[in-house]
PDB file of C-alpha atoms in Angstrom:
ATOM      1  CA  UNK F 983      -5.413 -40.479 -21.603  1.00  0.00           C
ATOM      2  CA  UNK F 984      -1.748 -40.332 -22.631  1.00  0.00           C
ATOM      3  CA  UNK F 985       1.067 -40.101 -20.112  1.00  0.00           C
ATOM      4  CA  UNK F 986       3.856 -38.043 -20.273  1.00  0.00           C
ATOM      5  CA  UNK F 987       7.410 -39.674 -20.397  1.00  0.00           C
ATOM      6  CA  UNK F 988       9.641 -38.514 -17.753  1.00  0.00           C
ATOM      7  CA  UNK F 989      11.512 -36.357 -20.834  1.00  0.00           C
ATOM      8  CA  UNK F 990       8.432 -34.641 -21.190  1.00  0.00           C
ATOM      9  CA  UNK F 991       7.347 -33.996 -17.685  1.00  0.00           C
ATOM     10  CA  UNK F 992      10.817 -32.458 -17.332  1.00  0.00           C
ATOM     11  CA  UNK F 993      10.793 -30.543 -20.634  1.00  0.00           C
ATOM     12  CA  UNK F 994       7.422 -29.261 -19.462  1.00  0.00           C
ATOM     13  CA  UNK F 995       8.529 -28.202 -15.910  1.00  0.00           C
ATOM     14  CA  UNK F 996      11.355 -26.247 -17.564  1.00  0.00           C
ATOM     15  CA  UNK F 997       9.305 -24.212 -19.925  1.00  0.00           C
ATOM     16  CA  UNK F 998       6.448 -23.639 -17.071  1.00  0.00           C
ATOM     17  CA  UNK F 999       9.802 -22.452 -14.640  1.00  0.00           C
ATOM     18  CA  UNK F1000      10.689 -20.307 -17.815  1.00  0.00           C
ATOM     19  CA  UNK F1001       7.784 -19.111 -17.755  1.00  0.00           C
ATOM     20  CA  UNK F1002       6.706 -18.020 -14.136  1.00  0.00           C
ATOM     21  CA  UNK F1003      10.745 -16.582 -13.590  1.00  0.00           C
ATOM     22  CA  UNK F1004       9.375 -14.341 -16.826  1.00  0.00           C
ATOM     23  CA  UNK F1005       6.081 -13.115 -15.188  1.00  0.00           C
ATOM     24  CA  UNK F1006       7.577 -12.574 -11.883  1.00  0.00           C
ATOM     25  CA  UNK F1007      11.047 -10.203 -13.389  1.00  0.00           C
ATOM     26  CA  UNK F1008       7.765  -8.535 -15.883  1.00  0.00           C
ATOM     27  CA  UNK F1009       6.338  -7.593 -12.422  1.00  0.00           C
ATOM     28  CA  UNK F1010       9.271  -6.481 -10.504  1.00  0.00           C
ATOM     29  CA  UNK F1011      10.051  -4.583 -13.727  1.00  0.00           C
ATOM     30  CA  UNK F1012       7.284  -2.904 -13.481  1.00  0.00           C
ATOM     31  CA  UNK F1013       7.044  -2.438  -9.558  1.00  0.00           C
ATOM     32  CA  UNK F1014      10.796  -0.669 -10.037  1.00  0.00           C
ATOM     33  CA  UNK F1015      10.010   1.490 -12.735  1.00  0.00           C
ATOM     34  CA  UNK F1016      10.139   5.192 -11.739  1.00  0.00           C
ATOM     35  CA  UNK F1017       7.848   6.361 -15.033  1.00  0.00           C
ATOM     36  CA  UNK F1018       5.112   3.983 -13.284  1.00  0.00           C
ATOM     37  CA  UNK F1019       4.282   6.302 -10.549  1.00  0.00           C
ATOM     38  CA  UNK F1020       5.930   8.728  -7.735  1.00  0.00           C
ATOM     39  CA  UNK F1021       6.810   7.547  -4.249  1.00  0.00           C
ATOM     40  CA  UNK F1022       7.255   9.804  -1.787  1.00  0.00           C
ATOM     41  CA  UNK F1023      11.383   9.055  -1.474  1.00  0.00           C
ATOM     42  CA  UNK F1024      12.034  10.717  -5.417  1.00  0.00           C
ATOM     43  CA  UNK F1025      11.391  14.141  -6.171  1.00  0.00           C
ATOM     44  CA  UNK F1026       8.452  14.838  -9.001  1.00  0.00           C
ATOM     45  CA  UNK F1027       9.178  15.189 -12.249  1.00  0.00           C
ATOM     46  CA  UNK F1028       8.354  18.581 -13.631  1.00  0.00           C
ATOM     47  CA  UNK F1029       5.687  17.194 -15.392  1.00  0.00           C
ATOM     48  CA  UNK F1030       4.120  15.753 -11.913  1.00  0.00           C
ATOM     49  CA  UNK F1031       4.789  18.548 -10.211  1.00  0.00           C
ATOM     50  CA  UNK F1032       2.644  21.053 -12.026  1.00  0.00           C
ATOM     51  CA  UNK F1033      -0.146  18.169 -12.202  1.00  0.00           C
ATOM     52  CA  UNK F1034       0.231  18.720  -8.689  1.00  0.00           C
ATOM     53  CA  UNK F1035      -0.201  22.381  -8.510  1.00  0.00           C
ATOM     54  CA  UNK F1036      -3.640  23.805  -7.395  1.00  0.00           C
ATOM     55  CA  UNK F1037      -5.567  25.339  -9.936  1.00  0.00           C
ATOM     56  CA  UNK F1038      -8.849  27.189 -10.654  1.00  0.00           C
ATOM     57  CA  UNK F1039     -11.391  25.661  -8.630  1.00  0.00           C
ATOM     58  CA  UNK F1040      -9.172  23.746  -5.930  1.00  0.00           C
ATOM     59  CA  UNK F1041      -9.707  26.101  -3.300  1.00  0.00           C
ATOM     60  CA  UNK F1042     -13.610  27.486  -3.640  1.00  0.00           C
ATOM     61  CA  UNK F1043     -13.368  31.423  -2.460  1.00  0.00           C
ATOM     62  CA  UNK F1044      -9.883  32.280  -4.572  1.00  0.00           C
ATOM     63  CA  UNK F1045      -9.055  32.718  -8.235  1.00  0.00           C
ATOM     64  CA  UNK F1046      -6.172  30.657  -8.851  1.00  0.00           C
ATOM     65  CA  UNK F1047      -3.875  31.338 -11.852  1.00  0.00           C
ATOM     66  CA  UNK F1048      -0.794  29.979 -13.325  1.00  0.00           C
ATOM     67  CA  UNK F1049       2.440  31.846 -13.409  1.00  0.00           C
ATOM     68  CA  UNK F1050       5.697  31.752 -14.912  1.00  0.00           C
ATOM     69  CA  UNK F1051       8.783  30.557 -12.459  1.00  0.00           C
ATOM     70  CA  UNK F1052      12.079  32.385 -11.493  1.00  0.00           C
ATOM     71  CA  UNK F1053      14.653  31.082 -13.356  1.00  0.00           C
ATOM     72  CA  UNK F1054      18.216  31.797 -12.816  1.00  0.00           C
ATOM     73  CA  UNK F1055      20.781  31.564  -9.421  1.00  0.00           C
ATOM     74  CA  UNK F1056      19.634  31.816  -6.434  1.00  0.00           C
ATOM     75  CA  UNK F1057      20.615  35.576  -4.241  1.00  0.00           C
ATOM     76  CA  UNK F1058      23.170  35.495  -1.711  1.00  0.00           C
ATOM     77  CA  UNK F1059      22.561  35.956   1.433  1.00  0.00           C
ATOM     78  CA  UNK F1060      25.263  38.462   2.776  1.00  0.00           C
ATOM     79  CA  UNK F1061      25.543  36.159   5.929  1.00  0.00           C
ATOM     80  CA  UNK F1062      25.776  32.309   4.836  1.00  0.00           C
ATOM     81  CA  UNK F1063      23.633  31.378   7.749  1.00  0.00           C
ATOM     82  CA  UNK F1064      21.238  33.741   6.619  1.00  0.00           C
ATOM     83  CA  UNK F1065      21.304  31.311   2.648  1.00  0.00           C
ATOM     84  CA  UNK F1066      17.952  29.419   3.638  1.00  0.00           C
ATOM     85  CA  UNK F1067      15.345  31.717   4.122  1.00  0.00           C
ATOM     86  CA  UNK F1068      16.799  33.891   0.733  1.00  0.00           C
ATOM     87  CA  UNK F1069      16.450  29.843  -0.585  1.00  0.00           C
ATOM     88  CA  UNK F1070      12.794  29.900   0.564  1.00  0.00           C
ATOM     89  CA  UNK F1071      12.114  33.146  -1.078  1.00  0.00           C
ATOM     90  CA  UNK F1072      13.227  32.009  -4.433  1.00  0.00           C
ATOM     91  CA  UNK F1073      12.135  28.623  -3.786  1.00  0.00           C
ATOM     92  CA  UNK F1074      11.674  28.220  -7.443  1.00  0.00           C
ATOM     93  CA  UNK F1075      14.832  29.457  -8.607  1.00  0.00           C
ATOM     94  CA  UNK F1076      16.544  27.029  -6.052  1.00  0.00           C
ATOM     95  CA  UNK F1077      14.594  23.936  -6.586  1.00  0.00           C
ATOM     96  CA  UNK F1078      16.405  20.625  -7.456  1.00  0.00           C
ATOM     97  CA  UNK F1079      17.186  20.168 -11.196  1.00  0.00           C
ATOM     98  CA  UNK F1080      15.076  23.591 -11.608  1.00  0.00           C
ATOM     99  CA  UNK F1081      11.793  21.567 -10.819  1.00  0.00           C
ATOM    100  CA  UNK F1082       8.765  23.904  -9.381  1.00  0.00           C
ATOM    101  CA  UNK F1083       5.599  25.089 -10.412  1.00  0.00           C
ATOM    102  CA  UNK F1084       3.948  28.706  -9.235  1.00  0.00           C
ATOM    103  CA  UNK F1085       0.794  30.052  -9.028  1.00  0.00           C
ATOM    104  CA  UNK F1086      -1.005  33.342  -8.238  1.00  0.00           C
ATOM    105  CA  UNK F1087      -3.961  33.006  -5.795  1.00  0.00           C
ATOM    106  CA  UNK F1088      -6.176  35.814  -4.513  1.00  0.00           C
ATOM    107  CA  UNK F1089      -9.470  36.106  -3.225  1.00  0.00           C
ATOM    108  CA  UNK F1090     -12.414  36.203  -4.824  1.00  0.00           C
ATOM    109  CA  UNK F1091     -14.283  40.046  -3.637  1.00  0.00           C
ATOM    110  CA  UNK F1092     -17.446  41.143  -4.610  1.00  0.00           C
ATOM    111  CA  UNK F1093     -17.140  45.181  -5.498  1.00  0.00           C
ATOM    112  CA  UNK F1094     -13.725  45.539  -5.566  1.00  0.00           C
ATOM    113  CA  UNK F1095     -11.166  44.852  -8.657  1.00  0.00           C
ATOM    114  CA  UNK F1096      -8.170  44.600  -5.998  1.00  0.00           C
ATOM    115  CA  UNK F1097      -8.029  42.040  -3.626  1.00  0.00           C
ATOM    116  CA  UNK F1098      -7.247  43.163  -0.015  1.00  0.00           C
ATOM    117  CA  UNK F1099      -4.326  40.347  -0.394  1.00  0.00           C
ATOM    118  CA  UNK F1100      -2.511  38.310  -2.860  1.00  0.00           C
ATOM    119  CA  UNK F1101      -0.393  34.990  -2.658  1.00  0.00           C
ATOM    120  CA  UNK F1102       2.119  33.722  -4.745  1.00  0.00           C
ATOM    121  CA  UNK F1103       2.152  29.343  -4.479  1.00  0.00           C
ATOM    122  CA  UNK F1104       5.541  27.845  -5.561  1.00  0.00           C
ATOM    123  CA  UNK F1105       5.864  24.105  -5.953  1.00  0.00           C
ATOM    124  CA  UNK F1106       9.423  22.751  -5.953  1.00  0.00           C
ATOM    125  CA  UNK F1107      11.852  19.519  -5.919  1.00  0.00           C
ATOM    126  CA  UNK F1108      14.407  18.802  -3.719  1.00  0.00           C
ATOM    127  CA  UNK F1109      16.865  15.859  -3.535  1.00  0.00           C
ATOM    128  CA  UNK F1110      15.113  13.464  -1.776  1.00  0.00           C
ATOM    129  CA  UNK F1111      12.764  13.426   1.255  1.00  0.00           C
ATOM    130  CA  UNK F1112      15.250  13.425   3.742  1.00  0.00           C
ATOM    131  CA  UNK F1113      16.707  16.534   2.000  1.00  0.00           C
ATOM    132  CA  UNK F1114      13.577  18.153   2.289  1.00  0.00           C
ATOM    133  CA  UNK F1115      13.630  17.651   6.300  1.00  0.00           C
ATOM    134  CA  UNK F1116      16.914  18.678   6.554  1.00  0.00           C
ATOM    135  CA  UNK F1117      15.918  22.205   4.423  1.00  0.00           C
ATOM    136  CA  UNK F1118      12.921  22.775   6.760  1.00  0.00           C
ATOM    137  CA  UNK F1119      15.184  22.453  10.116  1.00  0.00           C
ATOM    138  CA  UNK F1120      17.785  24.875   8.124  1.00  0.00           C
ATOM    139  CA  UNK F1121      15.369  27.028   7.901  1.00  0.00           C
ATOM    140  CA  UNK F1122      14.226  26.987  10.922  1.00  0.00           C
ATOM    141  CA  UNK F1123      17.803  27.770  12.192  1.00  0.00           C
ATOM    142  CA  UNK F1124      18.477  30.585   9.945  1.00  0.00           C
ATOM    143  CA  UNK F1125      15.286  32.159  10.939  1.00  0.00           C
ATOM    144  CA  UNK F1126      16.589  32.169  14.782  1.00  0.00           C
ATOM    145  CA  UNK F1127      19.931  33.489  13.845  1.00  0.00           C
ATOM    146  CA  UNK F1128      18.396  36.113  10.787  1.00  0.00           C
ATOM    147  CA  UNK F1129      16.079  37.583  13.207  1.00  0.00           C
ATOM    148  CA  UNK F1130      17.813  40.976  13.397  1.00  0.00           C
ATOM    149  CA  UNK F1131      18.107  41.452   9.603  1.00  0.00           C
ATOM    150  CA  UNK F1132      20.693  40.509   6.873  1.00  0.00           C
ATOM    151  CA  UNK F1133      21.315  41.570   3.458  1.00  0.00           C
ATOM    152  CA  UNK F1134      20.814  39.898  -0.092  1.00  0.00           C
ATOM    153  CA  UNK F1135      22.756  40.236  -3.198  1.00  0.00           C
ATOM    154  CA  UNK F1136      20.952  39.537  -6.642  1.00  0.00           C
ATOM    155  CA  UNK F1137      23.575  40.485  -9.666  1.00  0.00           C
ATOM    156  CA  UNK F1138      25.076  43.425  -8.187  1.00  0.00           C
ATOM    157  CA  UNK F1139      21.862  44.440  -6.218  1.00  0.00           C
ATOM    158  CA  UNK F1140      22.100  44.660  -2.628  1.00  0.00           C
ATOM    159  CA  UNK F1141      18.853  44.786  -0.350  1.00  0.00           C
ATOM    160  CA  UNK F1142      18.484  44.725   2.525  1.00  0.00           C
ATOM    161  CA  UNK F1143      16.168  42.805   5.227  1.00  0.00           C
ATOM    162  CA  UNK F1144      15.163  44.617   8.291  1.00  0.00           C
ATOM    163  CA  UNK F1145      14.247  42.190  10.213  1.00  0.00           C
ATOM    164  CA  UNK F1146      12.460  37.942  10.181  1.00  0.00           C
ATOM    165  CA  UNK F1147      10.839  36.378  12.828  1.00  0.00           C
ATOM    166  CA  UNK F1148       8.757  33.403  13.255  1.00  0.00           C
ATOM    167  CA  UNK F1149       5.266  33.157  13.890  1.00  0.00           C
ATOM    168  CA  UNK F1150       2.699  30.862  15.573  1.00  0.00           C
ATOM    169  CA  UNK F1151       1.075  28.783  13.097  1.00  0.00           C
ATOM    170  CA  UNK F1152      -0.833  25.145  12.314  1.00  0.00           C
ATOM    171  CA  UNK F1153       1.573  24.194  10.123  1.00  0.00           C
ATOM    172  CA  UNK F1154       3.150  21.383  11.987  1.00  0.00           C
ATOM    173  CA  UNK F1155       6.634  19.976  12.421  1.00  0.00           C
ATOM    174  CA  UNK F1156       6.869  19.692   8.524  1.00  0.00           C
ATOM    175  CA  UNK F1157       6.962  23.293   8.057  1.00  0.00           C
ATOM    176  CA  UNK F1158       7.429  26.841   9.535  1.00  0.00           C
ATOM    177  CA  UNK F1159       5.528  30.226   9.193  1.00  0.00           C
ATOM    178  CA  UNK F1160       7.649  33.528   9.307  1.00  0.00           C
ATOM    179  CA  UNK F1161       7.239  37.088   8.587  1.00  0.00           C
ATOM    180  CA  UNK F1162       9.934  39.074   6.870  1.00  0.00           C
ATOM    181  CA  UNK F1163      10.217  42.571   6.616  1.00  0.00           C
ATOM    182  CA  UNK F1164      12.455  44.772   3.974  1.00  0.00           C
ATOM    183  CA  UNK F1165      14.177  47.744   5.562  1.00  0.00           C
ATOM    184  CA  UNK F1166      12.236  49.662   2.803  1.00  0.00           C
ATOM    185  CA  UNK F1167       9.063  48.598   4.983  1.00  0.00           C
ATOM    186  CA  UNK F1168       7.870  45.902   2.429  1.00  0.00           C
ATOM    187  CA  UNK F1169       5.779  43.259   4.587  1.00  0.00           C
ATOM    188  CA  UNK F1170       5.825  39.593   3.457  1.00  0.00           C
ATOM    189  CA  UNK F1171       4.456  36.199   5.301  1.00  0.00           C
ATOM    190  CA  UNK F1172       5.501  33.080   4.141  1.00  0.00           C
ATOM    191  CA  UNK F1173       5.015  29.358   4.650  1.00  0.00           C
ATOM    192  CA  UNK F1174       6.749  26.599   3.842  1.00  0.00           C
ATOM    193  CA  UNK F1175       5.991  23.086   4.216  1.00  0.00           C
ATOM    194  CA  UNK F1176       7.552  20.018   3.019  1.00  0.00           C
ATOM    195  CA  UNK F1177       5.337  17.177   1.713  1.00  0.00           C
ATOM    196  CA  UNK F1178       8.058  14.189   0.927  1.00  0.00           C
ATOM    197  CA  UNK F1179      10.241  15.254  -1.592  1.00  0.00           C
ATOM    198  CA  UNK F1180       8.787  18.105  -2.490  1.00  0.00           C
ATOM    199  CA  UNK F1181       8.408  21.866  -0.809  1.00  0.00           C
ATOM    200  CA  UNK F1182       5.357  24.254  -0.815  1.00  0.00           C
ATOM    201  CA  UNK F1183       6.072  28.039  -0.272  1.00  0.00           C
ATOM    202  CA  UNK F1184       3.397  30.712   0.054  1.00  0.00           C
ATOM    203  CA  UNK F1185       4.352  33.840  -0.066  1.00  0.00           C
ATOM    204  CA  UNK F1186       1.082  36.620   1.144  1.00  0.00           C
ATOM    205  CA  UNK F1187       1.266  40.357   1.105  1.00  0.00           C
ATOM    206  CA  UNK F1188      -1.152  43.002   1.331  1.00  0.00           C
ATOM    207  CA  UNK F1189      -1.914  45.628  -1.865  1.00  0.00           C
ATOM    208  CA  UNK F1190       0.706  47.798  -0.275  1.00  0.00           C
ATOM    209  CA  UNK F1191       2.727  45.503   1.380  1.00  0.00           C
ATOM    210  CA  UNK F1192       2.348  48.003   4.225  1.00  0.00           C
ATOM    211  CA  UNK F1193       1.165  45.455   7.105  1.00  0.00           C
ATOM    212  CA  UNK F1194       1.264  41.656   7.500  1.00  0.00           C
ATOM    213  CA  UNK F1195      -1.056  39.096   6.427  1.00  0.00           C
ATOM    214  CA  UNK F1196      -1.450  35.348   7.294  1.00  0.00           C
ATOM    215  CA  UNK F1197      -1.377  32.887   4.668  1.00  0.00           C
ATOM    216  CA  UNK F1198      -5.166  31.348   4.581  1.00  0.00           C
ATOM    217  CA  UNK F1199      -4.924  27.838   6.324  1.00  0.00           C
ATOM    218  CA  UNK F1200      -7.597  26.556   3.611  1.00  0.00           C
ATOM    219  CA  UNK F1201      -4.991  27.616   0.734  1.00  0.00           C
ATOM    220  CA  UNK F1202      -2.189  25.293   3.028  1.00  0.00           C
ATOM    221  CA  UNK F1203      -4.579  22.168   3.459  1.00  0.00           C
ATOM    222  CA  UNK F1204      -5.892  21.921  -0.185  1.00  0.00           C
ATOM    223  CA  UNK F1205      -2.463  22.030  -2.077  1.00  0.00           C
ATOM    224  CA  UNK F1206      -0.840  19.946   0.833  1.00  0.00           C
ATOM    225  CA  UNK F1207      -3.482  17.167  -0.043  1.00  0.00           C
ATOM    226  CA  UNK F1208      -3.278  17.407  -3.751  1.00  0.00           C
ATOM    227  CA  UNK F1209       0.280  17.143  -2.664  1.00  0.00           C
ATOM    228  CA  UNK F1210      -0.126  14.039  -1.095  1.00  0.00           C
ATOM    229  CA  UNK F1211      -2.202  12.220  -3.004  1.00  0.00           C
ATOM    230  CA  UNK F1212       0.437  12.995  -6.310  1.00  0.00           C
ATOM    231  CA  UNK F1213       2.922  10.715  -4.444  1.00  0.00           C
ATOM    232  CA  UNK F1214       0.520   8.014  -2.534  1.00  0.00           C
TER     233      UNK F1214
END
């Protein structure tokens, strides 16, 4: 057995220091780097987000399809306190760095080629998580000042809303459920969630849009855990 000399022993501590200090910056390297995974601080990519997305055979009952997203600015809300729920409308249009994802889901109906409902599913960015909280208690604001109507601008044309009022839901503290009505007597229901930094926005209307419909919890709970698990 041959010793070391004390040149060696400290040569050879040096390189095995080198060594570990190597393997432990390769693994906080890799435990920093964003490409490496989602957490639920950072908004999804684009690319994540429409992984995300629920599609055909997610939710067993409802044909899910994908759909293009509204691109362009955002409407105007002809009162400013009124800007978040015209924000939640055109969720996709106002999504952080113009991340979202949409899809059109309806029911699956035996006899009939229209569905008695239909619901449009928009995926979308914001900041950061704690820009997603404070977007779901603006909304919740505007929709207790809004509730006697405001007015929307959208390049040049004005509509108007008749009316927005909240409505009793499961959705949690996360979220909020309101109904919106057009002063042409268009009925809409939407619900909007936040999962981390990301928002979910479901928009349901009848054929007509003559009457409200809720938005089907099992549509809510199945993207809301695909959701989750993108960012766990």
């Amino acid at each position: 057995m041959t010793r070391a000399t004390g040149r060696e022993t400290v040569e050879k501590c040096a390189v095995a220091a080198i060594c570990v200090a190597a393997l432990l910056l390769t693994a906080t390297a890799c435990g920093d780097d964003k490409g490496s995974g989602p957490t639920g601080d950072e908004p999804l990519t684009q690319k994540e987000l429409s992984r995300s997305a629920l599609d055909q055979g997610d939710v067993s009952g409802y044909e899910v399809t994908e759909v293009e997203t509204v691109e362009g600015r955002t409407p105007k809300a002809g009162n400013k306190s009124c800007q978040p729920i015209v924000d939640a409308m055109f969720s996709d249009a106002s999504a952080f760095d113009e991340r979202a994802a949409a899809r059109s889901i309806v029911e699956q109906t035996k006899g009939s080629r229209n569905p008695a409902a239909a619901y449009r599913l928009v995926l979308s960015g914001v900041e950061s998580e704690s820009a997603g909280e404070q977007e779901v208690t603006g909304l919740k604001k505007a929709i207790a000042d809004c509730g006697s109507g405001f007015s929307t601008d959208a390049s040049g044309i004005s509509k108007k809303i008749r009316s927005v009022r909240p409505n009793k839901s499961s959705v949690g503290e996360e979220g909020v459920d309101f109904s919106l009505e057009y002063q042409s007597g268009r009925k809409v229901r939407y619900v909007v969630k936040r999962v981390d930094a990301s928002l979910l926005t479901i928009a349901a209307e009848t054929q007509f849009a003559h009457s409200f419909t809720s938005v089907p919890q099992k549509i809510v709970e199945a993207q809301t855990s695909k959701l989750e698990r993108a960012v766990r």
